[in-house]
CSV table of C-alpha atoms in Angstrom, one decimal:
chain,number,residue,atom,x,y,z
A,1,MET,CA,120.4,115.3,195.1
A,2,SER,CA,121.0,115.3,191.4
A,3,VAL,CA,121.3,118.7,189.6
A,4,ASP,CA,120.1,119.5,186.2
A,5,VAL,CA,123.1,121.3,184.8
A,6,ASP,CA,121.6,121.9,181.4
A,7,ALA,CA,118.7,124.0,182.6
A,8,PRO,CA,120.2,127.4,183.7
A,9,HIS,CA,120.6,129.1,180.3
A,10,ARG,CA,118.7,128.5,177.1
A,11,GLY,CA,121.1,127.7,174.3
A,12,ARG,CA,124.0,126.9,176.7
A,13,PRO,CA,126.4,124.5,175.0
A,14,ARG,CA,126.2,121.0,176.4
A,15,ASP,CA,129.3,119.8,178.2
A,16,PRO,CA,130.7,116.8,176.3
A,17,ARG,CA,132.3,115.5,179.5
A,18,ARG,CA,128.9,115.2,181.1
A,19,ARG,CA,127.6,113.3,178.1
A,20,GLU,CA,130.6,110.9,178.4
A,21,ALA,CA,130.0,110.5,182.1
A,22,ILE,CA,126.3,109.6,181.5
A,23,LEU,CA,127.2,107.1,178.8
A,24,MET,CA,129.9,105.5,180.9
A,25,ALA,CA,127.4,105.2,183.8
A,26,ALA,CA,124.9,103.6,181.5
A,27,MET,CA,127.4,100.9,180.3
A,28,ALA,CA,128.4,100.2,183.9
A,29,LEU,CA,124.8,99.8,185.0
A,30,VAL,CA,124.0,97.4,182.1
A,31,ALA,CA,127.0,95.4,183.0
A,32,GLU,CA,126.0,95.3,186.7
A,33,VAL,CA,122.3,94.8,186.7
A,34,GLY,CA,121.4,94.0,183.1
A,35,TYR,CA,119.7,96.0,180.4
A,36,ASP,CA,116.2,95.0,181.4
A,37,ARG,CA,116.6,96.1,185.0
A,38,MET,CA,118.5,99.3,184.2
A,39,THR,CA,116.3,102.4,184.7
A,40,VAL,CA,116.7,106.0,183.9
A,41,ASP,CA,116.2,106.8,187.6
A,42,ALA,CA,119.2,104.6,188.5
A,43,LEU,CA,121.2,106.1,185.6
A,44,ALA,CA,120.4,109.7,186.7
A,45,SER,CA,121.5,108.8,190.3
A,46,ARG,CA,124.7,107.1,189.1
A,47,ALA,CA,125.7,110.0,186.8
A,48,GLY,CA,124.6,112.8,189.2
A,49,VAL,CA,122.1,114.4,186.9
A,50,SER,CA,118.4,114.8,186.7
A,51,LYS,CA,116.0,112.7,184.6
A,52,PRO,CA,115.0,115.7,182.5
A,53,THR,CA,118.7,116.2,181.6
A,54,ILE,CA,118.8,112.6,180.3
A,55,TYR,CA,115.5,112.7,178.5
A,56,ARG,CA,116.5,116.0,176.7
A,57,ARG,CA,119.5,114.3,175.3
A,58,TRP,CA,117.9,110.9,174.7
A,59,PRO,CA,114.1,111.2,174.3
A,60,GLY,CA,114.0,107.5,173.4
A,61,GLY,CA,115.1,106.4,176.8
A,62,LYS,CA,117.5,103.7,177.7
A,63,ALA,CA,117.6,102.0,174.3
A,64,GLU,CA,118.7,105.2,172.7
A,65,ILE,CA,121.2,105.8,175.5
A,66,ILE,CA,122.8,102.4,175.1
A,67,VAL,CA,123.0,102.8,171.3
A,68,ASP,CA,124.7,106.1,171.8
A,69,ALA,CA,127.1,104.6,174.4
A,70,ILE,CA,128.1,101.9,172.0
A,71,ARG,CA,128.5,104.3,169.1
A,72,SER,CA,130.6,106.6,171.2
A,73,LYS,CA,133.3,103.9,171.3
A,74,HIS,CA,133.7,104.5,167.6
A,75,GLU,CA,133.6,108.3,167.6
A,76,ASP,CA,136.2,109.8,165.4
A,77,GLY,CA,135.9,106.5,164.2
A,78,ASP,CA,133.2,105.9,161.6
A,79,ALA,CA,135.9,106.6,159.0
A,80,VAL,CA,138.3,103.7,158.6
A,81,PRO,CA,142.0,104.8,159.1
A,82,ASP,CA,143.9,105.3,155.8
A,83,THR,CA,147.6,105.2,156.6
A,84,GLY,CA,148.6,104.0,153.1
A,85,THR,CA,149.5,100.5,154.2
A,86,LEU,CA,147.5,97.5,155.4
A,87,ARG,CA,149.7,97.1,158.5
A,88,GLY,CA,149.3,100.8,159.4
A,89,ASP,CA,145.5,100.7,158.9
A,90,LEU,CA,145.2,97.6,161.1
A,91,VAL,CA,147.4,99.0,163.9
A,92,ALA,CA,145.5,102.3,163.8
A,93,TYR,CA,142.1,100.8,163.7
A,94,ILE,CA,142.6,98.2,166.5
A,95,GLY,CA,144.5,100.6,168.6
A,96,ARG,CA,141.7,103.1,168.5
A,97,ALA,CA,139.1,100.5,169.1
A,98,THR,CA,140.8,99.2,172.3
A,99,GLN,CA,141.4,102.7,173.8
A,100,GLY,CA,139.6,102.8,177.2
A,101,PHE,CA,138.7,99.1,177.0
A,102,ASP,CA,137.2,98.0,180.3
A,103,PRO,CA,137.3,94.2,180.6
A,104,HIS,CA,134.9,94.2,183.6
A,105,ILE,CA,132.2,96.2,181.7
A,106,ALA,CA,132.8,94.1,178.6
A,107,ALA,CA,132.3,90.9,180.6
A,108,GLY,CA,129.1,92.2,182.2
A,109,LEU,CA,127.7,93.2,178.8
A,110,ILE,CA,128.5,89.8,177.3
A,111,MET,CA,126.7,88.1,180.2
A,112,GLN,CA,123.6,90.4,179.7
A,113,LEU,CA,123.4,89.7,176.0
A,114,GLN,CA,122.3,86.1,176.8
A,115,SER,CA,119.3,87.3,178.8
A,116,SER,CA,118.1,90.4,176.9
A,117,PRO,CA,116.9,90.0,173.3
A,118,GLU,CA,116.6,93.8,172.9
A,119,LEU,CA,120.1,94.4,174.1
A,120,GLU,CA,121.4,91.6,171.9
A,121,ALA,CA,119.7,93.1,168.8
A,122,ILE,CA,121.2,96.5,169.6
A,123,PHE,CA,124.6,95.0,170.0
A,124,ARG,CA,124.4,93.0,166.8
A,125,GLU,CA,123.3,96.0,164.8
A,126,GLU,CA,125.5,98.7,166.3
A,127,VAL,CA,128.7,96.7,167.0
A,128,ILE,CA,128.9,93.5,165.0
A,129,CYS,CA,127.5,94.7,161.7
A,130,ASP,CA,129.3,98.0,161.9
A,131,GLU,CA,132.6,96.2,162.8
A,132,GLN,CA,132.2,93.9,159.8
A,133,LYS,CA,131.6,96.8,157.4
A,134,ARG,CA,134.7,98.6,158.7
A,135,PHE,CA,136.9,95.6,158.3
A,136,GLU,CA,135.5,94.9,154.9
A,137,SER,CA,136.3,98.5,153.8
A,138,LEU,CA,139.8,98.3,155.2
A,139,LEU,CA,140.5,95.0,153.5
A,140,ALA,CA,138.9,96.1,150.2
A,141,ARG,CA,141.3,99.1,150.2
A,142,ALA,CA,144.3,96.8,150.8
A,143,ALA,CA,143.1,94.6,147.9
A,144,GLU,CA,143.0,97.7,145.7
A,145,ARG,CA,146.5,98.5,146.6
A,146,GLY,CA,147.5,94.9,145.7
A,147,GLU,CA,148.6,94.1,149.3
A,148,ILE,CA,146.3,91.1,149.6
A,149,ASP,CA,144.1,89.0,147.3
A,150,GLY,CA,140.4,89.9,147.2
A,151,GLU,CA,139.1,86.9,149.0
A,152,VAL,CA,139.3,86.9,152.8
A,153,THR,CA,137.4,84.5,155.0
A,154,PRO,CA,134.5,86.2,156.9
A,155,LEU,CA,135.9,84.6,160.0
A,156,PHE,CA,138.8,87.1,159.9
A,157,VAL,CA,136.6,89.8,161.5
A,158,ASP,CA,136.1,87.7,164.6
A,159,ILE,CA,139.8,87.1,165.2
A,160,PRO,CA,140.9,90.4,166.8
A,161,GLY,CA,137.9,90.6,169.2
A,162,SER,CA,138.3,87.0,170.3
A,163,ILE,CA,142.0,87.4,171.1
A,164,ILE,CA,141.4,90.7,172.9
A,165,PHE,CA,138.6,89.0,174.9
A,166,THR,CA,140.9,86.1,175.9
A,167,ARG,CA,143.8,88.3,176.8
A,168,SER,CA,142.0,90.8,178.9
A,169,LEU,CA,139.1,89.0,180.4
A,170,ILE,CA,140.5,85.5,180.8
A,171,ARG,CA,144.2,86.0,181.2
A,172,GLY,CA,144.0,89.5,182.8
A,173,GLU,CA,146.8,90.9,180.6
A,174,ALA,CA,147.1,94.5,179.3
A,175,ILE,CA,145.8,95.7,176.0
A,176,ASP,CA,148.6,98.1,175.0
A,177,ASP,CA,150.4,99.3,171.9
A,178,ALA,CA,152.9,96.4,172.0
A,179,PHE,CA,150.0,93.9,172.1
A,180,VAL,CA,148.3,95.6,169.2
A,181,GLU,CA,151.4,95.5,167.1
A,182,GLU,CA,152.1,91.9,167.9
A,183,LEU,CA,148.5,91.0,167.1
A,184,VAL,CA,148.8,92.6,163.8
A,185,ASP,CA,152.3,91.4,162.9
A,186,ARG,CA,152.2,87.9,164.2
A,187,VAL,CA,148.5,86.9,163.7
A,188,LEU,CA,146.5,89.1,161.4
A,189,LEU,CA,149.0,89.9,158.6
A,190,PRO,CA,150.2,86.2,158.3
A,191,ILE,CA,146.6,85.2,157.8
A,192,LEU,CA,145.9,87.8,155.2
A,193,TYR,CA,149.1,87.2,153.4
A,194,SER,CA,148.7,83.4,153.5
A,195,THR,CA,147.3,83.3,149.9
A,196,LYS,CA,150.1,85.4,148.5
A,197,GLU,CA,153.2,83.7,147.1
A,198,GLN,CA,155.5,85.8,149.3
A,199,ALA,CA,154.4,87.7,152.4
A,200,PRO,CA,156.3,90.9,153.3
A,201,HIS,CA,158.9,90.5,156.0
A,202,VAL,CA,157.9,91.7,159.4
A,203,VAL,CA,160.7,92.9,161.6
């Protein structure tokens, strides 16, 4: 039986760990059964809470829950890292974005995007557009520092995600700090510096 843990005391602070558990359960359900077949009943059962608990937090139902779940991957994260260097910013940003990356859930979500226009629209707005804006902000700051030229191909934004997808889902290899640094040093920075007369030496 699920238990409504938020009900006992009015004004009781909500446990952030319970919110995280619900959001993780929601992402797992979408990956397993699809967005259209996911129900609040199933989510409540998976997360071990009552439906009122879920609806108090997310009155808009499953669409609002999935938006929150996707946004939660960028928490502490709406601000683009500013380490003072392009390399530092890229390492910090990609490292943070890949924390807790679950290739099985990612693969399930990608499959479901093909069959659910509503989920695809949510993903496009909450992930793809936001990701592009963050990268544009990061690169604009690097251009202001004189580290790169102002013009960067829009395709650049797709490169990190594509490589992460290939490495984790297809090759089954780890996404760790060493991988993030190699991705930045051996792939991303050479692309960004390709229009400069002389690229900084990477050790």
